XYZ file of C-alpha atoms in Angstrom:
689
model
C 103.091 37.368 236.592
C 102.667 40.966 235.441
C 99.407 42.803 236.083
C 97.490 43.253 232.803
C 96.015 46.600 231.829
C 92.350 46.601 232.979
C 89.837 45.970 230.221
C 87.473 48.633 231.533
C 90.289 51.213 231.533
C 90.707 50.965 227.766
C 89.564 54.338 226.467
C 86.850 54.101 223.813
C 87.226 51.398 221.154
C 83.548 50.505 221.641
C 83.339 48.090 218.698
C 86.504 46.277 219.748
C 85.395 45.864 223.339
C 81.891 44.832 222.313
C 83.160 42.136 219.910
C 85.438 40.684 222.578
C 82.691 40.707 225.203
C 80.205 39.013 222.878
C 82.667 36.185 222.357
C 83.158 35.931 226.109
C 79.380 35.564 226.439
C 79.078 33.100 223.545
C 82.334 31.485 222.344
C 80.295 29.890 219.544
C 80.320 33.287 217.804
C 83.703 32.240 216.462
C 86.331 34.719 217.616
C 87.439 38.206 216.622
C 89.879 39.639 214.109
C 91.104 43.116 215.045
C 92.442 45.143 212.118
C 94.194 48.447 212.566
C 97.320 50.520 212.461
C 100.057 50.100 215.035
C 99.588 51.648 218.482
C 95.800 51.350 218.690
C 95.461 49.122 221.784
C 94.691 45.951 219.825
C 96.938 43.705 221.900
C 96.199 45.609 225.124
C 92.461 44.992 224.855
C 92.840 41.327 223.922
C 95.214 40.570 226.789
C 92.932 42.424 229.182
C 89.984 40.220 228.225
C 91.516 37.142 229.836
C 91.024 38.644 233.311
C 87.273 38.923 232.655
C 86.729 35.365 231.474
C 84.848 33.205 233.997
C 86.879 30.504 235.700
C 86.668 26.940 234.398
C 86.413 23.593 236.186
C 89.021 21.049 235.040
C 90.052 17.517 235.934
C 92.904 17.679 238.434
C 96.226 16.895 236.788
C 94.840 16.754 233.233
C 97.129 18.598 230.819
C 94.260 18.974 228.339
C 91.774 20.813 230.589
C 89.047 18.189 230.459
C 85.735 19.200 232.084
C 85.158 17.046 235.199
C 81.450 16.646 234.399
C 82.051 15.404 230.856
C 85.700 14.448 230.327
C 86.969 13.727 226.824
C 86.938 9.925 226.397
C 89.881 10.192 223.964
C 92.012 12.407 226.227
C 95.667 11.285 226.120
C 95.808 11.703 229.912
C 92.580 9.731 230.399
C 90.356 8.000 230.839
C 88.914 10.258 233.565
C 86.064 9.428 235.888
C 83.187 11.877 236.188
C 83.488 13.777 239.459
C 84.442 17.043 241.093
C 87.362 18.939 239.625
C 89.426 21.982 240.431
C 88.682 25.547 239.391
C 91.235 27.760 237.700
C 91.216 30.952 235.594
C 90.646 30.597 231.856
C 93.956 30.704 230.014
C 95.004 33.060 227.278
C 97.659 31.419 225.113
C 99.681 33.471 222.631
C 100.813 31.930 219.349
C 104.052 33.554 218.158
C 104.398 34.227 214.430
C 107.588 32.159 214.278
C 106.260 29.156 216.222
C 107.072 25.678 214.988
C 104.492 23.049 214.143
C 105.516 20.979 217.169
C 105.059 23.985 219.454
C 101.526 24.481 218.156
C 100.135 20.948 218.058
C 102.539 19.161 220.394
C 105.293 16.639 219.822
C 105.539 12.863 219.901
C 108.626 11.134 221.268
C 109.337 9.158 218.102
C 112.194 7.186 219.692
C 109.972 5.811 222.479
C 107.110 5.249 220.044
C 109.294 3.045 217.804
C 111.208 1.236 220.542
C 108.504 0.844 223.201
C 105.208 1.456 221.406
C 104.414 4.210 223.940
C 102.526 7.350 222.935
C 104.716 9.793 224.830
C 103.111 13.128 223.922
C 104.111 16.640 224.938
C 101.068 18.941 224.556
C 101.328 22.085 222.439
C 99.655 25.470 222.460
C 96.368 24.099 221.115
C 96.050 21.905 224.201
C 96.900 24.819 226.492
C 94.236 26.991 224.823
C 91.421 24.428 225.161
C 88.436 26.103 226.878
C 90.322 29.407 226.857
C 91.621 32.033 224.424
C 94.117 31.482 221.611
C 95.611 34.845 220.682
C 97.452 35.231 217.377
C 99.291 38.545 217.158
C 100.151 39.588 213.587
C 97.859 36.845 212.297
C 98.467 37.897 208.697
C 102.166 37.029 209.020
C 101.548 33.490 210.260
C 103.147 30.763 208.139
C 100.847 28.848 205.843
C 101.374 25.459 207.469
C 100.422 26.889 210.884
C 97.345 28.493 209.333
C 96.325 25.084 207.981
C 96.647 23.523 211.425
C 94.601 26.317 212.990
C 91.897 25.887 210.348
C 91.663 22.167 211.041
C 91.487 22.621 214.812
C 88.947 25.450 214.571
C 86.733 23.421 212.238
C 86.837 20.115 214.153
C 87.283 21.297 217.726
C 90.157 18.845 218.055
C 93.847 18.558 217.240
C 95.346 15.506 215.577
C 99.041 14.645 215.642
C 100.054 11.819 213.346
C 103.617 10.681 212.752
C 104.470 7.483 210.892
C 101.372 5.601 212.021
C 101.413 6.924 215.605
C 98.332 9.067 216.247
C 97.231 11.279 219.153
C 93.984 13.248 219.349
C 92.786 15.734 221.947
C 90.017 18.324 222.215
C 90.934 21.874 221.180
C 88.001 24.262 221.437
C 89.076 27.833 222.000
C 88.161 31.447 221.399
C 90.307 32.539 218.451
C 91.397 36.181 218.613
C 93.754 37.695 216.072
C 95.235 41.119 215.519
C 96.849 42.454 212.363
C 98.148 45.589 210.709
C 96.763 45.627 207.131
C 99.858 47.521 205.952
C 101.814 44.282 206.388
C 99.556 42.171 204.180
C 96.162 40.497 204.237
C 95.002 37.178 205.604
C 94.285 34.128 203.521
C 90.538 34.038 202.725
C 90.143 30.632 204.411
C 91.450 31.918 207.736
C 89.675 35.259 207.395
C 86.327 33.489 207.163
C 87.071 31.492 210.326
C 86.959 34.627 212.447
C 83.364 35.208 213.449
C 83.652 38.978 213.837
C 86.000 41.693 212.672
C 86.538 45.241 213.872
C 88.549 48.152 212.503
C 90.469 50.345 214.933
C 92.160 53.655 214.286
C 93.840 56.295 216.402
C 91.613 59.118 217.574
C 92.156 62.614 216.231
C 90.446 64.186 219.265
C 93.026 65.851 221.550
C 90.995 65.198 224.722
C 90.791 61.471 224.023
C 94.485 61.253 223.224
C 95.288 63.096 226.453
C 93.231 60.590 228.428
C 94.991 57.688 226.690
C 98.393 59.037 227.652
C 97.265 59.857 231.200
C 95.994 56.340 231.876
C 98.976 54.660 230.260
C 101.467 56.654 232.296
C 99.526 55.938 235.476
C 99.553 52.218 234.694
C 103.276 52.170 233.906
C 104.087 53.965 237.176
C 102.066 51.565 239.355
C 100.376 48.645 237.547
C 98.907 47.062 240.672
C 97.617 50.346 242.066
C 96.108 51.314 238.728
C 94.393 47.932 238.406
C 93.033 48.266 241.938
C 91.345 51.563 241.033
C 89.450 49.770 238.263
C 88.670 46.607 240.250
C 84.999 47.471 240.812
C 84.391 48.122 237.118
C 86.177 44.873 236.238
C 84.033 42.918 238.708
C 80.852 44.463 237.304
C 81.705 43.449 233.742
C 82.751 39.966 234.863
C 79.414 39.522 236.659
C 77.556 40.781 233.586
C 79.323 38.197 231.410
C 78.295 35.419 233.809
C 74.684 36.653 233.848
C 74.579 36.886 230.069
C 75.944 33.341 229.731
C 73.178 32.064 232.007
C 70.533 33.985 230.057
C 71.816 32.968 226.632
C 69.927 29.626 226.362
C 66.653 31.475 226.996
C 67.100 34.058 224.237
C 64.535 33.623 221.450
C 65.612 34.148 217.854
C 62.294 34.618 216.057
C 61.517 33.904 212.428
C 61.424 37.637 211.737
C 64.989 38.141 212.936
C 66.120 35.073 211.011
C 64.495 36.487 207.869
C 66.346 39.768 208.362
C 69.629 37.910 208.815
C 69.125 35.817 205.696
C 68.031 38.843 203.644
C 71.049 40.849 204.776
C 73.537 38.121 203.882
C 71.857 37.644 200.508
C 71.814 41.390 199.811
C 75.548 41.683 200.432
C 76.314 38.514 198.436
C 78.487 36.857 201.070
C 79.829 33.405 200.224
C 78.517 30.302 201.946
C 76.285 30.048 205.007
C 78.802 30.747 207.757
C 77.901 34.449 207.777
C 74.223 33.681 208.481
C 75.121 31.395 211.368
C 77.605 33.865 212.859
C 75.094 36.710 212.591
C 72.440 34.618 214.337
C 74.786 33.732 217.193
C 76.022 37.318 217.478
C 72.506 38.786 217.578
C 71.549 36.260 220.271
C 74.632 37.153 222.318
C 73.817 40.865 221.946
C 70.347 40.303 223.372
C 71.747 38.295 226.286
C 74.394 40.944 226.951
C 71.606 43.543 227.145
C 69.577 41.340 229.481
C 66.796 40.551 226.970
C 65.268 37.279 225.835
C 64.160 38.564 222.404
C 66.392 39.453 219.468
C 65.513 42.875 218.046
C 66.294 44.568 214.760
C 69.086 46.627 216.302
C 70.746 43.371 217.375
C 70.647 42.144 213.781
C 72.050 45.460 212.544
C 74.916 45.430 215.031
C 75.615 41.778 214.228
C 75.853 42.596 210.522
C 78.318 45.425 211.152
C 80.578 43.043 213.045
C 80.159 39.821 211.060
C 79.946 40.858 207.402
C 82.632 43.414 206.449
C 85.487 40.913 206.112
C 83.281 38.488 204.185
C 82.399 40.949 201.426
C 85.805 41.131 199.716
C 85.238 40.263 196.072
C 88.835 41.042 195.155
C 92.026 40.528 197.206
C 92.711 44.278 197.042
C 89.261 45.364 198.220
C 89.144 46.958 201.666
C 86.633 45.395 204.082
C 83.548 47.484 204.625
C 79.772 47.605 204.624
C 77.349 50.071 203.046
C 75.273 51.047 206.072
C 72.585 52.740 203.968
C 72.048 49.515 202.061
C 72.009 47.618 205.363
C 69.298 49.903 206.780
C 67.204 49.572 203.628
C 67.383 45.772 203.804
C 66.455 45.662 207.479
C 63.587 48.071 206.928
C 62.259 46.071 203.985
C 62.182 42.821 205.959
C 61.535 44.277 209.407
C 57.766 44.611 209.069
C 57.272 40.813 208.988
C 58.834 40.281 212.406
C 55.606 39.327 214.169
C 57.275 36.963 216.642
C 59.186 39.695 218.438
C 57.898 41.779 221.297
C 58.837 45.063 219.626
C 56.365 45.761 216.818
C 58.423 48.596 215.360
C 62.111 47.841 215.756
C 64.364 50.713 214.831
C 66.935 49.517 212.312
C 68.735 52.839 212.557
C 69.287 52.520 216.294
C 72.858 52.678 217.527
C 72.724 49.259 219.117
C 73.088 50.781 222.542
C 71.983 47.550 224.163
C 75.162 45.996 222.825
C 77.566 48.601 224.170
C 79.841 47.848 227.108
C 78.952 49.672 230.353
C 80.359 53.099 231.048
C 83.716 52.667 232.694
C 85.364 55.841 233.725
C 85.729 59.470 232.821
C 86.333 60.749 229.304
C 85.814 57.344 227.741
C 87.845 57.491 224.527
C 90.145 55.074 222.731
C 93.059 53.492 224.540
C 95.358 54.369 221.695
C 92.732 55.660 219.324
C 89.098 55.458 218.389
C 86.876 54.493 215.538
C 85.516 58.040 215.505
C 82.216 56.709 214.234
C 83.712 55.230 211.101
C 83.533 51.474 210.576
C 85.798 51.458 207.572
C 88.771 52.732 209.535
C 92.031 53.471 207.829
C 91.357 51.106 204.961
C 88.896 53.265 203.048
C 89.730 52.966 199.394
C 92.765 54.088 197.491
C 93.001 57.408 195.720
C 91.461 56.445 192.454
C 91.455 59.944 190.925
C 90.252 60.148 187.352
C 92.563 61.271 184.569
C 92.472 64.959 183.897
C 90.368 64.918 180.739
C 91.912 66.432 177.623
C 94.883 67.699 179.565
C 95.777 64.176 180.628
C 95.534 62.936 177.074
C 97.945 65.538 175.619
C 101.556 64.466 175.075
C 103.837 65.738 177.807
C 107.349 67.060 177.579
C 109.729 64.152 177.315
C 107.149 61.746 175.895
C 109.138 61.361 172.717
C 111.985 59.890 174.739
C 114.602 62.118 173.079
C 117.679 63.125 175.089
C 116.827 66.795 174.875
C 113.333 66.383 176.262
C 112.435 68.155 179.464
C 111.670 66.203 182.629
C 109.164 68.730 183.930
C 106.037 67.392 182.223
C 103.724 65.200 184.261
C 100.363 63.564 183.712
C 97.816 62.714 186.313
C 97.475 59.081 187.259
C 95.303 56.874 185.074
C 93.376 53.877 186.271
C 94.754 50.413 185.759
C 93.296 48.258 183.021
C 91.330 45.118 183.774
C 93.568 42.524 185.489
C 94.009 39.083 183.991
C 95.487 35.718 184.955
C 99.212 35.625 184.233
C 101.614 32.820 183.516
C 103.711 31.668 186.449
C 107.124 33.326 186.710
C 109.536 31.464 188.975
C 113.120 31.563 190.131
C 115.273 28.680 188.810
C 117.045 26.264 191.116
C 116.127 25.023 194.576
C 115.747 27.568 197.366
C 115.243 27.457 201.126
C 113.050 30.510 201.629
C 109.762 31.021 203.456
C 106.929 28.701 202.485
C 104.882 29.919 199.548
C 103.611 28.876 196.144
C 106.055 30.129 193.539
C 109.494 28.508 193.206
C 110.875 25.086 194.145
C 112.444 24.932 197.603
C 113.432 22.683 200.476
C 110.600 22.996 202.979
C 109.159 21.350 206.068
C 106.116 20.346 204.051
C 105.881 18.784 200.627
C 106.953 15.584 198.940
C 109.715 13.566 200.563
C 112.928 13.564 198.529
C 115.486 12.025 200.911
C 116.761 11.774 204.470
C 119.445 13.330 206.667
C 120.541 13.377 210.276
C 118.310 15.776 212.254
C 119.693 19.181 213.152
C 117.990 19.957 216.454
C 114.596 18.423 217.262
C 113.279 15.731 214.948
C 110.131 16.973 213.194
C 109.551 14.663 210.210
C 110.742 11.080 210.632
C 111.980 9.176 207.593
C 110.985 5.711 208.773
C 112.754 3.629 206.141
C 116.045 5.483 206.587
C 115.765 5.187 210.375
C 115.204 1.426 210.228
C 118.054 1.077 207.736
C 120.398 2.966 210.083
C 119.384 0.885 213.125
C 119.303 -2.566 211.483
C 123.075 -3.303 211.355
C 123.449 -2.754 215.115
C 120.698 -5.002 216.466
C 122.964 -7.929 217.464
C 125.491 -5.631 219.144
C 122.670 -3.987 221.093
C 121.456 -7.315 222.395
C 118.131 -7.330 220.621
C 115.738 -10.035 221.750
C 112.159 -10.472 220.682
C 110.330 -8.618 217.967
C 111.082 -5.036 219.001
C 113.646 -2.968 217.128
C 116.332 -1.382 219.324
C 116.496 2.241 218.164
C 118.935 4.847 219.428
C 118.819 8.575 218.862
C 121.734 8.385 216.436
C 119.605 6.153 214.202
C 116.842 8.714 213.697
C 116.678 10.320 210.279
C 114.924 13.528 209.314
C 112.935 13.464 206.076
C 113.973 16.117 203.578
C 111.074 17.522 201.613
C 110.556 19.663 198.583
C 107.735 22.153 198.222
C 107.291 25.732 197.104
C 108.646 28.980 198.490
C 107.560 32.603 198.305
C 109.930 35.028 196.620
C 110.626 38.729 196.655
C 109.046 40.054 193.468
C 110.553 43.489 192.831
C 108.753 45.542 190.201
C 110.803 48.183 188.379
C 108.261 50.315 186.506
C 109.033 52.903 183.824
C 106.801 55.961 184.505
C 108.500 58.287 182.014
C 106.982 60.341 179.235
C 107.567 57.610 176.668
C 105.059 55.499 178.637
C 102.603 58.343 179.172
C 100.049 57.654 176.457
C 96.836 57.213 178.407
C 95.657 53.925 176.921
C 99.147 52.474 177.013
C 99.811 53.299 180.668
C 96.435 51.896 181.638
C 97.406 48.593 180.008
C 100.802 48.653 181.734
C 99.205 49.216 185.131
C 96.725 46.439 184.398
C 99.596 44.062 183.679
C 101.446 45.003 186.875
C 98.212 44.689 188.867
C 97.739 41.215 187.399
C 101.252 40.253 188.505
C 100.489 41.657 191.961
C 97.400 39.472 192.174
C 99.576 36.509 191.267
C 102.081 37.515 193.974
C 99.244 37.741 196.523
C 98.115 34.218 195.719
C 101.659 32.841 195.867
C 102.579 34.396 199.260
C 105.330 36.617 197.892
C 106.819 39.762 199.275
C 106.667 42.616 196.785
C 108.473 45.904 196.245
C 107.963 48.728 193.773
C 110.651 50.948 192.213
C 109.622 53.620 189.714
C 111.758 55.870 187.529
C 110.866 59.057 185.646
C 112.187 62.567 185.132
C 115.732 62.619 186.437
C 115.711 59.969 189.183
C 114.266 56.747 190.527
C 112.471 56.195 193.818
C 111.383 53.293 195.982
C 107.619 53.716 195.812
C 107.167 50.741 198.159
C 109.924 48.992 200.121
C 109.700 45.174 200.128
C 106.633 44.192 202.119
C 104.090 41.413 202.514
C 101.309 43.926 201.872
C 100.534 43.402 198.215
C 97.519 45.669 198.783
C 99.844 48.584 199.495
C 101.649 48.015 196.207
C 98.338 48.091 194.335
C 97.447 51.407 195.985
C 100.809 52.970 195.057
C 100.470 51.681 191.516
C 97.003 53.179 191.105
C 98.198 56.681 192.030
C 101.435 56.539 190.000
C 101.817 59.609 187.700
C 103.826 59.601 184.483
C 105.907 62.071 182.483
C 109.457 63.268 181.918
C 112.613 61.553 180.762
C 113.578 57.897 181.129
C 116.421 57.383 183.647
C 116.518 53.617 183.085
C 119.977 53.230 184.647
C 118.841 55.030 187.797
C 115.857 52.683 188.085
C 118.001 49.581 187.749
C 120.617 50.839 190.209
C 117.915 51.700 192.735
C 116.452 48.203 192.364
C 119.902 46.650 192.784
C 120.386 48.631 195.988
C 116.986 47.477 197.301
C 117.958 43.852 196.682
C 121.311 44.348 198.430
C 119.624 45.641 201.586
C 116.886 43.029 201.493
C 119.458 40.243 201.097
C 120.903 41.265 204.476
C 117.463 41.273 206.104
C 116.123 38.069 204.593
C 118.977 36.107 202.978
C 116.898 32.967 202.345
C 114.262 34.702 200.219
C 115.281 34.698 196.566
C 114.366 37.670 194.345
C 112.599 37.891 191.013
C 112.972 41.257 189.262
C 110.200 42.297 186.883
C 111.189 45.312 184.755
C 108.228 46.986 183.045
C 109.501 49.303 180.286
C 109.741 49.940 176.562
C 113.521 49.790 176.894
C 114.249 53.427 176.051
C 116.845 55.316 178.086
C 117.189 59.113 177.983
C 118.715 61.873 180.069
C 122.346 62.391 181.022
C 125.468 61.349 179.130
C 125.396 57.929 177.437
C 122.103 56.793 179.001
C 121.969 53.550 177.007
C 125.485 52.488 177.986
C 124.800 53.315 181.639
C 121.619 51.227 181.565
C 123.559 48.305 180.066
C 126.193 48.426 182.806
C 123.501 48.606 185.489
C 121.703 45.613 183.969
C 124.865 43.509 183.980
C 125.041 43.875 187.773
C 121.921 41.706 188.010
C 123.379 39.151 185.612
C 126.579 38.999 187.671
C 124.545 38.303 190.831
C 122.473 35.644 188.994
C 119.239 37.425 189.842
C 116.248 35.963 187.995
C 114.563 38.631 185.898
C 111.803 39.240 183.377
C 111.425 42.289 181.141
C 107.817 43.119 180.253
C 108.136 44.860 176.870
C 105.664 47.753 176.682
C 106.709 48.997 173.258
C 103.767 49.423 170.896
C 103.088 50.601 167.358
C 103.974 49.309 163.900
C 107.664 50.218 164.256
C 109.446 48.583 167.182
C 113.071 49.068 168.167
C 113.426 45.904 170.275
C 115.151 47.803 173.092
C 113.397 45.801 175.815
C 114.749 42.585 174.341
C 118.272 44.007 174.385
C 117.789 44.990 178.018
C 116.648 41.450 178.860
C 119.829 40.121 177.281
C 121.974 42.418 179.438
C 120.025 41.324 182.542
C 120.340 37.652 181.654
C 116.553 37.465 181.814
C 113.568 36.834 179.586
C 111.655 39.387 177.493
C 107.886 39.055 177.261
C 105.330 41.395 175.687
C 102.159 42.523 177.410
C 100.100 40.182 175.248
C 102.396 37.219 175.936
C 102.091 37.772 179.693
C 98.546 36.437 179.694
C 98.187 32.855 180.883
C 96.291 31.828 177.765
C 98.739 33.454 175.358
C 102.092 31.814 176.016
C 103.325 28.320 176.687
C 106.463 27.525 178.557
C 107.291 30.995 179.894
C 108.620 29.467 183.101
C 110.848 27.184 181.061
C 112.109 30.180 179.080
C 112.886 32.125 182.250
C 114.809 29.196 183.679
C 116.735 28.431 180.501
C 117.679 32.084 180.006
C 119.027 32.309 183.532
C 120.966 29.072 183.106
C 122.569 30.482 179.973
C 123.460 33.663 181.839
C 125.061 31.627 184.623
């Protein structure tokens, strides 16, 4: 087993280390979500925590880590008698992004269950993580069905495996720790709320701290065991402090004054539900215990709010997590004077929460791969929402007329997107086999059962009727006697299911001068933002191609981060000619590359334009030829017609015909304005095929 990087050797990252240590003191806090850019010691710190966790007593030979003093009466390896057990280190179990359901919850031997009535169960990762740490790297990329299983286990403290009437239950209480890079997409709100605390990490810009990071990392890589030995005393001190804080925790008093501050803070920031209040109370109590106190002070409440509330304040899927610290201080000050139960008559709400900081642990303590640098919003502070440039932005630019002779040099500043709205569902026709999502029909592991087949690999979903039908003709030849059914592996049938998949929604947006009218472009951006919100909810990947002037560019390569697409859209300038053919060819090239990377994910192309094409020889003919490439590849497409005014040329409709797709106006895109858009998309693509 490799030697982990010492926790106390991680440079800086005070909030990250504090959140992890508080969960080690009180697992009831509910885990930690670590958000930050790549290379910021997220995984290093989490893996290092396992060495600091106190050892646990378990029943000898129990695969489910039952406590010898109070074994689980429903343990599949039980029943166990109360008595002495064996001591072992707490486990840290990693859940890979691509793990199967059976690997997470465990697997039943269906053949033995049917033939012998025996619950032969192979434990999964949830059983391994019981009374330890479950670490989910890239938690935002986890498949939906695994997220659902995690939610159930986290909520109930137990895992249930049920297959065709055969049921197994075992305890699964664990410290849930996740890391994620927000550039790759956000977490589902349900899972986000399950993490008790969240911290933002970012790379330090201080040369001295970066030097120390590199120095320690190189020293560790050269001699991991020797490096760990040099930090052994600091590791032992923190481990002892965790044990002492755990023993003190039941004696910590959470007075009515502190509870009032917690409730007032959660109300002031309008967080949903009551989980935030409970997490803040547990976090503030753990902070006091970590500092060796039996009273919760105002600075404990403040620090708890900074860790427990930012990820619960998102009112919109594209909002960055964060907390207004001035508002927090005002709330604590307003309700702090009533805290008569606490020993400190004048708690300082502006204090740094020093009692909650980890102990000093070495020279030049800076971030392992970066530091917060005092900022709690990290790299996610809002997008560049620059205002339009007044009268200058409102003036027509060169090329706005869309004529072939127009210059491509004119450019307007970005305008803000209009108010988003709920859109009609756009889907890809046919039956796919892509990643699970909520857009188009697909063969999936979860959904309604539509048939049966022989299993390819391990059996995951038994089709009972088909299995019995396959085994029934052979019972006499197999010497069946009695009531039991003689089942062989060749008889087993896998259930085929139909659900929904996520698609690649590629936006091709016209940013030319003909689209540059301020009010018009604001409406266009509002429509695209609305479609992005829909893509977020349906678990799609998105990409953004824009065209203006003399060329097209990939503003955002296909990604799961719908947030990133919204940011690029907000800052998109307009002006110049309309190289429609270049935009379509660039989009076609993006799809070609993405098809090699992810062949199972089907694309949906959304072209947002008024249909005009200018610049170069025969721009309209070139655009038509480019559009027919999509029709030849049977790519599902929709053209959002942005043409406005009393006189309309219908160019977007002609483009939709060349693409083999469906034209829809901005007004028709609204969910309450059109009926049967999905049917129109499907029928148009069938005609094109």
